[in-house]
Tab-separated table of C-alpha atoms in Angstrom:
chain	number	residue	atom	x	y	z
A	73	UNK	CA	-44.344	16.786	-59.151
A	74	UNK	CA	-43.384	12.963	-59.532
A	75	UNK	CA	-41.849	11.522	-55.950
A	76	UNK	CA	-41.825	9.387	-53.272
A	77	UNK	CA	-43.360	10.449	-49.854
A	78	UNK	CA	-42.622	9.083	-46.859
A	79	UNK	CA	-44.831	9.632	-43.629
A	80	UNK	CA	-44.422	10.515	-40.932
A	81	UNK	CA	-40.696	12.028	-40.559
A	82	UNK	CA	-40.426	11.302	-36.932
A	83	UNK	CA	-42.490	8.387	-35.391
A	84	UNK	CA	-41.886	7.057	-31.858
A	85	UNK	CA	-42.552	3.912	-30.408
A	86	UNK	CA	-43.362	2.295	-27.258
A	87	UNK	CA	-42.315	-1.342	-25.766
A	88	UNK	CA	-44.680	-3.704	-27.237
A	89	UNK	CA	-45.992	-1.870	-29.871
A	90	UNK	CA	-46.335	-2.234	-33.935
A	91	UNK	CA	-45.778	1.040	-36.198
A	92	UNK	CA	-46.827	1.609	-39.682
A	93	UNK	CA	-44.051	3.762	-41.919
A	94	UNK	CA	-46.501	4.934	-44.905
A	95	UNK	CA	-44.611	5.463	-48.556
A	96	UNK	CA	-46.120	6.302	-51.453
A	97	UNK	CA	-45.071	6.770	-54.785
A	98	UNK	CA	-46.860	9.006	-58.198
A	99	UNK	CA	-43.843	7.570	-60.521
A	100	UNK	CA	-45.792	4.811	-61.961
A	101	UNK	CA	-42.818	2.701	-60.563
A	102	UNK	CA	-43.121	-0.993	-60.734
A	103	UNK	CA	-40.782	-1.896	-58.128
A	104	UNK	CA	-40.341	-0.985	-54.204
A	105	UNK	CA	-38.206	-1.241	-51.704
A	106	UNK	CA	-37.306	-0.432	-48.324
A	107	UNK	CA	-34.034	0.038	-46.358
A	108	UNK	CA	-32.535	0.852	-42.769
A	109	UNK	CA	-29.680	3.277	-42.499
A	110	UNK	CA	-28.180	3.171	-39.165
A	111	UNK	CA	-24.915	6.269	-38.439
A	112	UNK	CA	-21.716	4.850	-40.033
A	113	UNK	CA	-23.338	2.186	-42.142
A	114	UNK	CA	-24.433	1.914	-45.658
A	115	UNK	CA	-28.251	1.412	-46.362
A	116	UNK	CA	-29.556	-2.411	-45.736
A	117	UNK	CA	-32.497	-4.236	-47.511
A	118	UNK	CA	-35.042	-4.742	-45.765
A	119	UNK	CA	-38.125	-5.968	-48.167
A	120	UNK	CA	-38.733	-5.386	-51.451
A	121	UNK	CA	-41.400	-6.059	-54.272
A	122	UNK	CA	-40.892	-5.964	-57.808
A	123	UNK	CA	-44.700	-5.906	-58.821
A	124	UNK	CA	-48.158	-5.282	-56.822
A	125	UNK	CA	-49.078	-8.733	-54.488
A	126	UNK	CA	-45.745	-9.728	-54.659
A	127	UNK	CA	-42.360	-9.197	-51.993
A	128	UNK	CA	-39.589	-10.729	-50.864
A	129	UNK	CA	-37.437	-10.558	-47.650
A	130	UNK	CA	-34.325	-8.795	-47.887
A	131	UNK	CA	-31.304	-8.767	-45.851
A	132	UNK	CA	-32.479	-7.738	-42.007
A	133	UNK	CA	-36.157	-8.936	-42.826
A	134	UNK	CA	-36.825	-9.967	-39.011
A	135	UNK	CA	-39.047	-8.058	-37.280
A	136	UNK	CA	-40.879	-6.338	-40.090
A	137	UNK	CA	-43.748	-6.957	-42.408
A	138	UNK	CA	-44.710	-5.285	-45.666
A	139	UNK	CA	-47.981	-5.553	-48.309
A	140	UNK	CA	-48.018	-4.075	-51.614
A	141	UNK	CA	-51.663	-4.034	-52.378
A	142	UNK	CA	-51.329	-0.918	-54.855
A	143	UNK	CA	-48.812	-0.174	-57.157
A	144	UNK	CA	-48.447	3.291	-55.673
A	145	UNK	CA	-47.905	2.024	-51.876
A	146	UNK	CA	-45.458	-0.146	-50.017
A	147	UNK	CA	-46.279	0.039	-46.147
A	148	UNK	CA	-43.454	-1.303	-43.651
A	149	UNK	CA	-44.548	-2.721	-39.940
A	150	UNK	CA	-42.253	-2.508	-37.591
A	151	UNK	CA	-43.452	-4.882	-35.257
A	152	UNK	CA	-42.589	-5.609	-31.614
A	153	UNK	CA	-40.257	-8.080	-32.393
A	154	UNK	CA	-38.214	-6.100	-33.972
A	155	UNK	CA	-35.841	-5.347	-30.295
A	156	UNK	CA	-33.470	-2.580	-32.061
A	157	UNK	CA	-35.948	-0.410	-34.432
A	158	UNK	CA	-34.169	3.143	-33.606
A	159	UNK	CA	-32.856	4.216	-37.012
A	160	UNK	CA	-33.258	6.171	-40.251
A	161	UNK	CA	-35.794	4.232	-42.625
A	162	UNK	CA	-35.750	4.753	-46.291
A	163	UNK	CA	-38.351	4.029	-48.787
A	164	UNK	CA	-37.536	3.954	-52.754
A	165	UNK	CA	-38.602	3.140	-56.095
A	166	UNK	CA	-37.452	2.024	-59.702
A	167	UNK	CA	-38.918	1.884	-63.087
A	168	UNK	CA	-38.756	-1.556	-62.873
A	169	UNK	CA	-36.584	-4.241	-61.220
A	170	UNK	CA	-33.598	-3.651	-63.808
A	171	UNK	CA	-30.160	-3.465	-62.686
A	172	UNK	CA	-29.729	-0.469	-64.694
A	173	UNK	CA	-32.429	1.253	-63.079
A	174	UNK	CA	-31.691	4.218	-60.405
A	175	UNK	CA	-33.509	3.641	-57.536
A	176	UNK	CA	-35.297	7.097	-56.481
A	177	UNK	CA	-35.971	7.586	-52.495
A	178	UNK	CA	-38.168	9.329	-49.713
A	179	UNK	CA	-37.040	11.666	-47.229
A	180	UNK	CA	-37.173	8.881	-45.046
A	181	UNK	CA	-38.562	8.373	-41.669
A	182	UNK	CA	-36.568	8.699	-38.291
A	183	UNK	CA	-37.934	6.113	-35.282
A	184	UNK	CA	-36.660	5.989	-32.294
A	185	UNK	CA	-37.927	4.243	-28.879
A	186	UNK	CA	-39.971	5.881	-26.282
B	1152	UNK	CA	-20.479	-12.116	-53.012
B	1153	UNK	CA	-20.334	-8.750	-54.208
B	1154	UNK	CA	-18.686	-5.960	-51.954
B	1155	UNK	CA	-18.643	-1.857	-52.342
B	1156	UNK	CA	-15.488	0.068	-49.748
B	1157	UNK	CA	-15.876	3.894	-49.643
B	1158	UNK	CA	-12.448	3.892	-47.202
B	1159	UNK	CA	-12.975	7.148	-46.715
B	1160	UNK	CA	-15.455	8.340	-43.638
B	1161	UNK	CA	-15.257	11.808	-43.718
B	1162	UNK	CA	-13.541	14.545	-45.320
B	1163	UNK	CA	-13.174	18.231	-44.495
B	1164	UNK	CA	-12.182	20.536	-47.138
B	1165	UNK	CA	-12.295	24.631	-47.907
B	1166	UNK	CA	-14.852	25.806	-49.999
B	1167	UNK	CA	-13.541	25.981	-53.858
B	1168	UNK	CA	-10.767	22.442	-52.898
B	1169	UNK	CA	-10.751	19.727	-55.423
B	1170	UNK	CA	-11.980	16.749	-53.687
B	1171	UNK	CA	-12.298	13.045	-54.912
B	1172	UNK	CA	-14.220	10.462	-53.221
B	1173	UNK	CA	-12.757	7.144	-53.527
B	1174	UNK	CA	-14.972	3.778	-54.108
B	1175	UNK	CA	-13.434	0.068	-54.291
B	1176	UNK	CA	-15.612	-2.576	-55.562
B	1177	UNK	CA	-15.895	-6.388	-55.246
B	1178	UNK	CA	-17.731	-8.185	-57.406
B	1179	UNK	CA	-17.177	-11.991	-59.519
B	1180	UNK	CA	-19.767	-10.517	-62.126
B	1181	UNK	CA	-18.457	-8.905	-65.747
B	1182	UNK	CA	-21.856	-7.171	-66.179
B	1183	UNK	CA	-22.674	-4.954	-63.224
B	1184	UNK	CA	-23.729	-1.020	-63.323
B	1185	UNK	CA	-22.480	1.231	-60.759
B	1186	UNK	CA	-24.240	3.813	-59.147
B	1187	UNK	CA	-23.566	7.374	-57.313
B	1188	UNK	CA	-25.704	8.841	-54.766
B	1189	UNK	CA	-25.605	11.952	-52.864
B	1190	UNK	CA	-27.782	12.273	-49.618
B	1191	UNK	CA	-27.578	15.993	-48.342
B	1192	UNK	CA	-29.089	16.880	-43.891
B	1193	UNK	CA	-32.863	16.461	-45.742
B	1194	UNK	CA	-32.116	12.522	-45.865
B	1195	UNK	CA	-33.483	11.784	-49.296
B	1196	UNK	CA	-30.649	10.167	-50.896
B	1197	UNK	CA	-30.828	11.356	-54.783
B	1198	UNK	CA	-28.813	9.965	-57.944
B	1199	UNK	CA	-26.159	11.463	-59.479
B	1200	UNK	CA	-24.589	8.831	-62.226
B	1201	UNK	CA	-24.664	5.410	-63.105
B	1202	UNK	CA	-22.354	3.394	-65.408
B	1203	UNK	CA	-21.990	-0.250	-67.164
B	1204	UNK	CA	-19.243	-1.934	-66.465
B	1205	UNK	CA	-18.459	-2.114	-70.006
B	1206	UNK	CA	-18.257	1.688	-70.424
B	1207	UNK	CA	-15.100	2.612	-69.235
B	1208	UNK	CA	-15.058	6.348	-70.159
B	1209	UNK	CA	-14.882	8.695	-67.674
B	1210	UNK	CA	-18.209	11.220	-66.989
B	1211	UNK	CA	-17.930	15.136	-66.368
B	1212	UNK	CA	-21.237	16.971	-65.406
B	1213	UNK	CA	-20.362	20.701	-64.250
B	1214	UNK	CA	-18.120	20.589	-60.874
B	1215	UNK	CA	-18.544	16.477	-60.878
B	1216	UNK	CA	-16.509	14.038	-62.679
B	1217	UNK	CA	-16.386	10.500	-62.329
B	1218	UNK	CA	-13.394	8.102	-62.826
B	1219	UNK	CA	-14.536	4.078	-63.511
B	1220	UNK	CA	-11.031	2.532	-64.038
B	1221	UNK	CA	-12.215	-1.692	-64.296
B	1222	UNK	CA	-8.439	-2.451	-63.811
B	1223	UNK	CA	-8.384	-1.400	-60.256
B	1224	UNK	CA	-12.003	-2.009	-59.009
B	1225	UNK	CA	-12.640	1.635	-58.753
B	1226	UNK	CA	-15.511	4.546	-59.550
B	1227	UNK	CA	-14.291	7.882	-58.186
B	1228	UNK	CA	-15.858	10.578	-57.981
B	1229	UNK	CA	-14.143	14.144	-57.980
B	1230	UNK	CA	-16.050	17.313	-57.183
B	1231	UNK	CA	-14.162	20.339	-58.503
B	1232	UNK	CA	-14.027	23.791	-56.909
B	1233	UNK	CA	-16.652	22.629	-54.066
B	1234	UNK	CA	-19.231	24.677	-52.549
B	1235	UNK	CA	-20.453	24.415	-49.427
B	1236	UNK	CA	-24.032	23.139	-50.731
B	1237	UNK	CA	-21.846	20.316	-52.005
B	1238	UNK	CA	-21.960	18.941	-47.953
B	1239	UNK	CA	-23.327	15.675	-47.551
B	1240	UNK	CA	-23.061	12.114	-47.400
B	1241	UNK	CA	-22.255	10.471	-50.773
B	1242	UNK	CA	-23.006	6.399	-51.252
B	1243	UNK	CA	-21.293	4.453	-53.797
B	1244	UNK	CA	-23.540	1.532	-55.228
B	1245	UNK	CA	-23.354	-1.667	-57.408
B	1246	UNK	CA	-25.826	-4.076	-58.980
B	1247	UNK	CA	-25.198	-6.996	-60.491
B	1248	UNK	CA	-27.221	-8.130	-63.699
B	1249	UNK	CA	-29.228	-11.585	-63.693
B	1250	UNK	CA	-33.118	-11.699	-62.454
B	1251	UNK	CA	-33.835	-9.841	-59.212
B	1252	UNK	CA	-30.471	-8.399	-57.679
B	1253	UNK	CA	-29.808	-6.266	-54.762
B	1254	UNK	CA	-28.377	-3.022	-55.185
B	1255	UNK	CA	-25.270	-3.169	-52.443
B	1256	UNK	CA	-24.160	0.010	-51.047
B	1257	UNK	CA	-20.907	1.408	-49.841
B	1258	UNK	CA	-20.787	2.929	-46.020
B	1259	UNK	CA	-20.916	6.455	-47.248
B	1260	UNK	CA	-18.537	9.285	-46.908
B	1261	UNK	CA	-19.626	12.117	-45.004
B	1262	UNK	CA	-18.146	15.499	-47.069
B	1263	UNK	CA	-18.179	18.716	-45.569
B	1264	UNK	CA	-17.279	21.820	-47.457
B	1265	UNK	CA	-16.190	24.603	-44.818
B	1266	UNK	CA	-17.109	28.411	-45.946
């Protein structure tokens, strides 16, 4: 089965500390991105890379870090400088960076503060 | 700047009710592709249609059908004789053409189907 999987669902963290969101993709997908959904918005860009060793900051790129050092992987940091990091974080992929391409997503990852 | 308004929040409606979900879209761009997504309680958000902004015809697949009127800025989306598995957040999308661009999403409306 061809997908994206995002680990863990539910990660907590503590003042002060960096967490790793893992996301993975079998798709053979060139490009990768990641997004925050918070309730009553729409999804917002976080990084993204269009090819392995490469990314770019997104929209709400403060706070976070990202490597793509595999085609299949696309790690996001949330690091302690991100001060608001409760909400719903999606990972997704696309055949390539296109604007025709669908982008296909994870089942996401929910963080909240302990 | 491109822009994507799903006015509608939420909507409530009795199993086997027409309902259409409305999307507005903003954008100074003549070649653009516009995308539906559905994203049921499991969070994944998955795709349902996409369409060129030079391809004005309208879409039906089963209970969905999809309205892209260029005149008016608009790509609804009408689920006929809903079902209660049909409950779930649905994002509107667009994406300009050009080098790297940003798919921009709507703010999602929230549909529940009651049995």
């Amino acid at each position: 089965d061809g997908g994206i999987t995002q680990s863990p669902k539910y990660l907590f963290r503590k003042e002060g500390q960096n967490v790793t969101l893992s996301c993975e993709q079998n798709l053979n997908h060139d490009a990768m991105y990641w997004y925050r959904q918070d309730p009553g918005q729409g999804l917002r860009l976080i990084y993204y890379s269009q090819i392995v060793n490469d990314f770019q900051k997104g929209d709400i790129a403060e706070g976070y870090s990202v490597s793509r050092e595999k085609k299949e992987s696309f790690p996001l940091t949330v690091t302690s400088a991100q001060k608001n990091p409760t909400a719903f974080y999606l990972c997704a992929s696309s055949k390539d960076r296109a604007y025709n391409q669908p982008q296909h997503f994870g089942d996401g990852t929910r963080l909240s503060i302990l | 700047a491109q822009k994507v308004t799903q006015a509608q929040t939420e909507i409530s409606v009795v199993e086997k009710e027409d309902v259409t979900l409305d999307c507005v879209y903003e954008t100074r761009d003549t070649t653009y592709y516009l995308f539906w997504y559905k994203q049921p309680p499991s969070g994944e958000l998955v795709f349902l249609i996409r369409r060129n902004s030079f391809d004005e015809q309208n879409e039906i697949s089963g209970r969905y059908s999809w309205n892209f009127q260029k005149s008016t800025s608009s790509f609804n989306f009408t689920i006929t004789a809903s079902q209660v598995v049909d409950s779930a957040v649905y994002f509107c999308a667009l994406r300009r053409s050009g080098g790297y661009q940003k798919v921009t999403f709507g703010t999602g409306t929230k549909l529940q189907v009651i049995p």
